[in-house]
mmCIF file of C-alpha atoms in Angstrom:
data_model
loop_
_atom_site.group_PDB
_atom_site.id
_atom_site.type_symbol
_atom_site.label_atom_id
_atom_site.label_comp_id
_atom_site.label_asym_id
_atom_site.label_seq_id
_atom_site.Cartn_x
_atom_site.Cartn_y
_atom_site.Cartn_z
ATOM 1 C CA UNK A 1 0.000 0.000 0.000
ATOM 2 C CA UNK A 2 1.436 3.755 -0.700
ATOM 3 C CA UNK A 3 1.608 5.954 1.486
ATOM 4 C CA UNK A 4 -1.486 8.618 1.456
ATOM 5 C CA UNK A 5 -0.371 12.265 0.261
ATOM 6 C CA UNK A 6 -0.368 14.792 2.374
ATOM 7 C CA UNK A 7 -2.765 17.572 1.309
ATOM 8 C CA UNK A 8 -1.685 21.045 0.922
ATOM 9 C CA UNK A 9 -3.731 24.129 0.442
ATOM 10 C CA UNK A 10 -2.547 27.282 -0.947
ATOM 11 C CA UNK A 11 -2.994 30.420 0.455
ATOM 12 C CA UNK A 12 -2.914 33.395 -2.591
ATOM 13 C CA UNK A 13 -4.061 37.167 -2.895
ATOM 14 C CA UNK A 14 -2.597 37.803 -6.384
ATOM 15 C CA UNK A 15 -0.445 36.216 -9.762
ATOM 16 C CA UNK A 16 0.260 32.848 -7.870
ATOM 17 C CA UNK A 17 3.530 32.310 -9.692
ATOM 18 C CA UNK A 18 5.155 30.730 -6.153
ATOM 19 C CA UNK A 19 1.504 28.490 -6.434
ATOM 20 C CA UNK A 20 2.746 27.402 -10.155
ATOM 21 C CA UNK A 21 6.179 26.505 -9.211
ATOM 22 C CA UNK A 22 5.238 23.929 -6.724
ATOM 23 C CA UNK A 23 2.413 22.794 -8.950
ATOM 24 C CA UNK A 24 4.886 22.556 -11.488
ATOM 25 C CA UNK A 25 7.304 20.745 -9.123
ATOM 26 C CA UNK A 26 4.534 17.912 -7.902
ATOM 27 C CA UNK A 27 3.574 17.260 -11.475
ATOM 28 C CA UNK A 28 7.211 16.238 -12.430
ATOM 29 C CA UNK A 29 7.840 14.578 -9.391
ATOM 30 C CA UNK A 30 9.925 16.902 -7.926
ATOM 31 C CA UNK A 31 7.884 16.790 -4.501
ATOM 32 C CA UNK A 32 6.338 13.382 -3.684
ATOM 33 C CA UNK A 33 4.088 12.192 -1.300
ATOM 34 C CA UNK A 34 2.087 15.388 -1.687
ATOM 35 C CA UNK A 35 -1.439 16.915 -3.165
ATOM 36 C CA UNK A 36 -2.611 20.228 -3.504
ATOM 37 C CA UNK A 37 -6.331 19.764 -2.360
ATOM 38 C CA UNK A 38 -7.057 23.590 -2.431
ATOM 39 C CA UNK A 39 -6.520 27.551 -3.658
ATOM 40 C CA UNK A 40 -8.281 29.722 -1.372
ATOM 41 C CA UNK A 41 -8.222 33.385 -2.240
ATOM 42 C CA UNK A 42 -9.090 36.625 -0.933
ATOM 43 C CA UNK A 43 -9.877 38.156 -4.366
ATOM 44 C CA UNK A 44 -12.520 37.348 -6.922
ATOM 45 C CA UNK A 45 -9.530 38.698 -9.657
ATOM 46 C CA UNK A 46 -6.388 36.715 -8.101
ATOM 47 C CA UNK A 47 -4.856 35.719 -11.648
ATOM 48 C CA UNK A 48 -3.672 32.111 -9.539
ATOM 49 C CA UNK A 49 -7.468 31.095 -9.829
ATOM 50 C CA UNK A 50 -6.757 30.936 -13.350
ATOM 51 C CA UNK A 51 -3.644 28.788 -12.839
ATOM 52 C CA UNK A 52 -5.893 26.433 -10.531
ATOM 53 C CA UNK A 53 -8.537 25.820 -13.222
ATOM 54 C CA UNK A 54 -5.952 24.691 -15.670
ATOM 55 C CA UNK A 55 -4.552 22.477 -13.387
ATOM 56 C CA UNK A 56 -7.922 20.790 -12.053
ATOM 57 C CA UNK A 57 -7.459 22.343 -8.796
ATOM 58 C CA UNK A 58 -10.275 23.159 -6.518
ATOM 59 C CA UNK A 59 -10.018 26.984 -6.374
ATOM 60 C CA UNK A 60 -12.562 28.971 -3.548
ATOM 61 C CA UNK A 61 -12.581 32.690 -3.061
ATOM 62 C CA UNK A 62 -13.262 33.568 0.493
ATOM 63 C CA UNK A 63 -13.091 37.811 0.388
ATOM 64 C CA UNK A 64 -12.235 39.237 3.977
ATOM 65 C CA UNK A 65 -14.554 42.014 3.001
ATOM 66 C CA UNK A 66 -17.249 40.079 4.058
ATOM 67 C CA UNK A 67 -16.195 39.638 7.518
ATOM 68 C CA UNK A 68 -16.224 42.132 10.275
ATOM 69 C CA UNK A 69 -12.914 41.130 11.393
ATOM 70 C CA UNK A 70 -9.741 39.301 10.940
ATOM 71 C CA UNK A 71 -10.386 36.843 13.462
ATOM 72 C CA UNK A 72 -14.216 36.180 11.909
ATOM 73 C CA UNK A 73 -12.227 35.521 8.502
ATOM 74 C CA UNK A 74 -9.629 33.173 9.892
ATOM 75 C CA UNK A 75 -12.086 31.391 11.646
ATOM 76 C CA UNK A 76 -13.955 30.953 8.586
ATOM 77 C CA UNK A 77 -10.963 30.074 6.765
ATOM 78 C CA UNK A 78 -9.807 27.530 9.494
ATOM 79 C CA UNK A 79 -12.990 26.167 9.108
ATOM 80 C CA UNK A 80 -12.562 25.646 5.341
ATOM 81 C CA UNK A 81 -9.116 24.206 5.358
ATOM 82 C CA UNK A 82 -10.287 21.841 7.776
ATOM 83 C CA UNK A 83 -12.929 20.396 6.073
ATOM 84 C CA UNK A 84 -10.245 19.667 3.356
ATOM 85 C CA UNK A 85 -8.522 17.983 6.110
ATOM 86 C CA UNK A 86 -5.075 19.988 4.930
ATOM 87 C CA UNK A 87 -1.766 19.110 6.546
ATOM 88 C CA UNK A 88 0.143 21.964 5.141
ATOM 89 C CA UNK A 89 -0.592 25.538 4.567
ATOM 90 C CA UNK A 90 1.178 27.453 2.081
ATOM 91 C CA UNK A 91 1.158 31.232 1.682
ATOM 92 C CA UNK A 92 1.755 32.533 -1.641
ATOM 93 C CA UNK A 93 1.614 36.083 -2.074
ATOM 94 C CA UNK A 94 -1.663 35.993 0.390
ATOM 95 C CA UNK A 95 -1.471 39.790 1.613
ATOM 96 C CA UNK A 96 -3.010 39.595 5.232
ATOM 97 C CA UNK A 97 -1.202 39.083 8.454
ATOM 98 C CA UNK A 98 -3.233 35.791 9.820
ATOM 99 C CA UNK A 99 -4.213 36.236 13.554
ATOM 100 C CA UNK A 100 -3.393 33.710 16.226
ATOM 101 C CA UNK A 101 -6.758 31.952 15.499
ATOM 102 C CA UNK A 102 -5.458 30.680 12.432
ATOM 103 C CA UNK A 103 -1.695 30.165 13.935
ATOM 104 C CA UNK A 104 -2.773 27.916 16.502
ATOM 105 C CA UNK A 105 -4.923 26.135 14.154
ATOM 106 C CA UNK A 106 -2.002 24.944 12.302
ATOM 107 C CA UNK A 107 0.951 25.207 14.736
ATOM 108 C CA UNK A 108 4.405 24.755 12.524
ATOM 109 C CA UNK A 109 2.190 23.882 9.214
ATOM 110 C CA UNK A 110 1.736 26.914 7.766
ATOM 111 C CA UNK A 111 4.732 28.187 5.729
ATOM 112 C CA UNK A 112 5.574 31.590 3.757
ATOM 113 C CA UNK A 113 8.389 33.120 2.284
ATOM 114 C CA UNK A 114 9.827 36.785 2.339
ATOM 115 C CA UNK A 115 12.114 38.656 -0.060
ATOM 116 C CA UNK A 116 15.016 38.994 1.938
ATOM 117 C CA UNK A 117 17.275 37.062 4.463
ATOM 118 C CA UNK A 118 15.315 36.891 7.846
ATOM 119 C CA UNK A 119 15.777 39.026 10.247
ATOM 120 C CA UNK A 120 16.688 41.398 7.863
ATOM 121 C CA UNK A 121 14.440 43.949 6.308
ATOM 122 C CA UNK A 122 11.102 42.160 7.528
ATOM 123 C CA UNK A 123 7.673 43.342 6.964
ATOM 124 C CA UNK A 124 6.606 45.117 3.064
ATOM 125 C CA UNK A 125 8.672 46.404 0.594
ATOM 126 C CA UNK A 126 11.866 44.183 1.490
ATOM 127 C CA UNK A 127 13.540 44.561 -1.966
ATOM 128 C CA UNK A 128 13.256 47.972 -1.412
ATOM 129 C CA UNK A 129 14.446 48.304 2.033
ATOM 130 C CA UNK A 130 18.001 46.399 1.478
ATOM 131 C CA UNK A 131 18.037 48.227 -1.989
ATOM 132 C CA UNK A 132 17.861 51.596 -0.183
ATOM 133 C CA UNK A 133 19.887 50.268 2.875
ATOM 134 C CA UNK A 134 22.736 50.038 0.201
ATOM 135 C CA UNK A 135 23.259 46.084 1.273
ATOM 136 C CA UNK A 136 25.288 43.834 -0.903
ATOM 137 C CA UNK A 137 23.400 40.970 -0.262
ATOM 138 C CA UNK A 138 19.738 39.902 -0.240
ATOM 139 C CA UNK A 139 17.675 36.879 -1.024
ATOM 140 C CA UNK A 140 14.867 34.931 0.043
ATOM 141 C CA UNK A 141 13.275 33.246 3.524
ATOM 142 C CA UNK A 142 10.908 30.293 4.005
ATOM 143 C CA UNK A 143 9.736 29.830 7.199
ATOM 144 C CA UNK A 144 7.163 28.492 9.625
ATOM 145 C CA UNK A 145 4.644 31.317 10.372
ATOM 146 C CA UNK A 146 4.006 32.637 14.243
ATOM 147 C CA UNK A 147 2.421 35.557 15.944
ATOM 148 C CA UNK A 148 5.305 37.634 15.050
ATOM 149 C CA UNK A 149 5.617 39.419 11.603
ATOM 150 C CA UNK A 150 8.489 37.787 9.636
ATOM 151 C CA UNK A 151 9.493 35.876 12.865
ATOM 152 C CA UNK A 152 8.632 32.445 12.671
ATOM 153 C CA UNK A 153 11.161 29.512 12.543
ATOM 154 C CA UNK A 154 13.492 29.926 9.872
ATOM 155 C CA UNK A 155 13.470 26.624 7.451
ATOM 156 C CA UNK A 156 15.423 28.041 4.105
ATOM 157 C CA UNK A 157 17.628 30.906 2.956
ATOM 158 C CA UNK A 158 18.772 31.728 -0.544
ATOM 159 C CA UNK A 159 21.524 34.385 -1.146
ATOM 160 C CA UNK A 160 20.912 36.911 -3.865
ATOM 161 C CA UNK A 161 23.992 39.614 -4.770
ATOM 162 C CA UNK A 162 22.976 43.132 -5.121
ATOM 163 C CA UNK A 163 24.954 44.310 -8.329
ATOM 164 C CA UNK A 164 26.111 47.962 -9.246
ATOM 165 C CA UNK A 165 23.869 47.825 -12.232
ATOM 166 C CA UNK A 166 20.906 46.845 -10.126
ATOM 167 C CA UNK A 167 17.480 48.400 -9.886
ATOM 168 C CA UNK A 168 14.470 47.739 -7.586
ATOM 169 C CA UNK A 169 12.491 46.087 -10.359
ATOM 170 C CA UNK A 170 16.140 43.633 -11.732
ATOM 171 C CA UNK A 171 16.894 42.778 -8.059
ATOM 172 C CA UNK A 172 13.057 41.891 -7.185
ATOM 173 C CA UNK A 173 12.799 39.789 -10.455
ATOM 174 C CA UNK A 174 16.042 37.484 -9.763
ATOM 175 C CA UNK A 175 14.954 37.374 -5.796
ATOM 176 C CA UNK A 176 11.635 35.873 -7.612
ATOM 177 C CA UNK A 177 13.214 33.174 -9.394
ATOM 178 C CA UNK A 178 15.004 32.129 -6.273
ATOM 179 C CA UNK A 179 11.914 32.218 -4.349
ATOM 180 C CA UNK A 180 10.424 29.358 -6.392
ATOM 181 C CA UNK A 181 13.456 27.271 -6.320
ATOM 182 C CA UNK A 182 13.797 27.311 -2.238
ATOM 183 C CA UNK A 183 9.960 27.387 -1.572
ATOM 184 C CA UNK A 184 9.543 24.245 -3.813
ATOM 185 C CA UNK A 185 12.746 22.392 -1.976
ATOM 186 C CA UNK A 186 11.272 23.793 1.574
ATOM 187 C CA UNK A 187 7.595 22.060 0.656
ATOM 188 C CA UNK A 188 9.250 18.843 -0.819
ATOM 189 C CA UNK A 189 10.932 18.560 3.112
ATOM 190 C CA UNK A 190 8.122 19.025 4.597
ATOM 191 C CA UNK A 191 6.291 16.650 2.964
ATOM 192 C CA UNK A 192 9.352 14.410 3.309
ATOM 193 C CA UNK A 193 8.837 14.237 6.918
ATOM 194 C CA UNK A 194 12.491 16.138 6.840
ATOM 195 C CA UNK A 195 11.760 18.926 9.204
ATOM 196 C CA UNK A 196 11.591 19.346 12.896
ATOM 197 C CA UNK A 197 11.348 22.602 14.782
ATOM 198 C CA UNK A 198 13.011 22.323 17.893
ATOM 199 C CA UNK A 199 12.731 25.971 19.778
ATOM 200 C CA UNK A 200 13.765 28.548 17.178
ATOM 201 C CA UNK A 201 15.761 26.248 14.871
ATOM 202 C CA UNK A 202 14.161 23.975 12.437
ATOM 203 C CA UNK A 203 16.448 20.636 12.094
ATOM 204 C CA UNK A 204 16.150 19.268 8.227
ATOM 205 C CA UNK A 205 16.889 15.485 8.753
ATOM 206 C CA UNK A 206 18.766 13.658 6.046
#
């Protein structure tokens, strides 16, 4: 008998290219043991909806606006992830900070990645923060999410220079391309069984 796939849902506000990368990555084999049940999106014009319905993915659009709160919407949405009995959440360009009733829902299964090497230049705009900070480095984080912003267990880091010929717009687009390669190796560990947090340190197992 195999073993059953974990499910993963996808958590997306906008293009969904991080979504299509680990799509991408499952269909070739890339990342085994592992199915994404869900899309859930905030808005009714996300262009990743699109990407879902090509893929035969099960696509929902839950809009916040429609809640009074962000603890009525993440109880809704807890609610909805549950019923697809998920095992990992994955946030993909999904622009709201998640409150703690959707953090303890899902306590070190709920992952997200950030334009820049954590702790550095956390919260928006990162590209533009180490741009303007004149730093010669940059990259991209995945890590667990927590009550913090930006502060949850660090699982991945990749290292992107920042040349003398670079502007905002270059430096975000090659920080992009590394972002799919380290979110897709970061979700095929997971669902690997490969990572335990232990404190503030998450141990990758070989």
């Amino acid at each position: 008998m195999g073993t059953t796939p974990l499910k993963l849902a996808v958590l997306v506000s906008g293009n969904g290219s991080n979504f299509q990368a680990i799509v991408d990555a499952i269909e070739a084999g890339r990342i085994i043991n592992a199915s994404i049940v869900c899309l859930i999106s905030n808005k009714a014009d996300a262009f990743a909806l699109e990407r879902a319905k090509k893929h035969n993915i099960s696509s929902i659009v839950l809009d916040h606006k429609g809640y009074p709160n962000r603890q009525a919407y993440d109880a809704a949405l807890v609610e909805l992830l549950r019923q697809h009995e998920v095992d990992l959440v994955i946030l993909a360009g999904f622009m709201r900070l998640l409150s703690p009733t959707m953090i303890d829902a899902f306590p070190n299964a709920i992952m997200n990645i950030h334009p820049a090497l954590l702790p550095a230049f956390p919260g928006l705009d990162a590209q533009q923060q180490a741009f303007d900070y004149g730093a010669r480095y940059t990259g991209c984080t995945v890590h667990f999410v927590d009550k913090g912003t930006d502060t949850g267990p660090i699982i991945l880091q990749s290292v992107v220079p920042i040349l003398g010929s670079d502007t905002v717009e270059s430096l975000t687009q090659r920080i992009h391309g590394e972002e799919h390669r380290t979110y897709v190796e970061a979700v095929r560990l997971f669902c690997a069984g490969r990572l335990k947090v232990e404190g503030r340190k998450v141990i990758i197992s070989e």
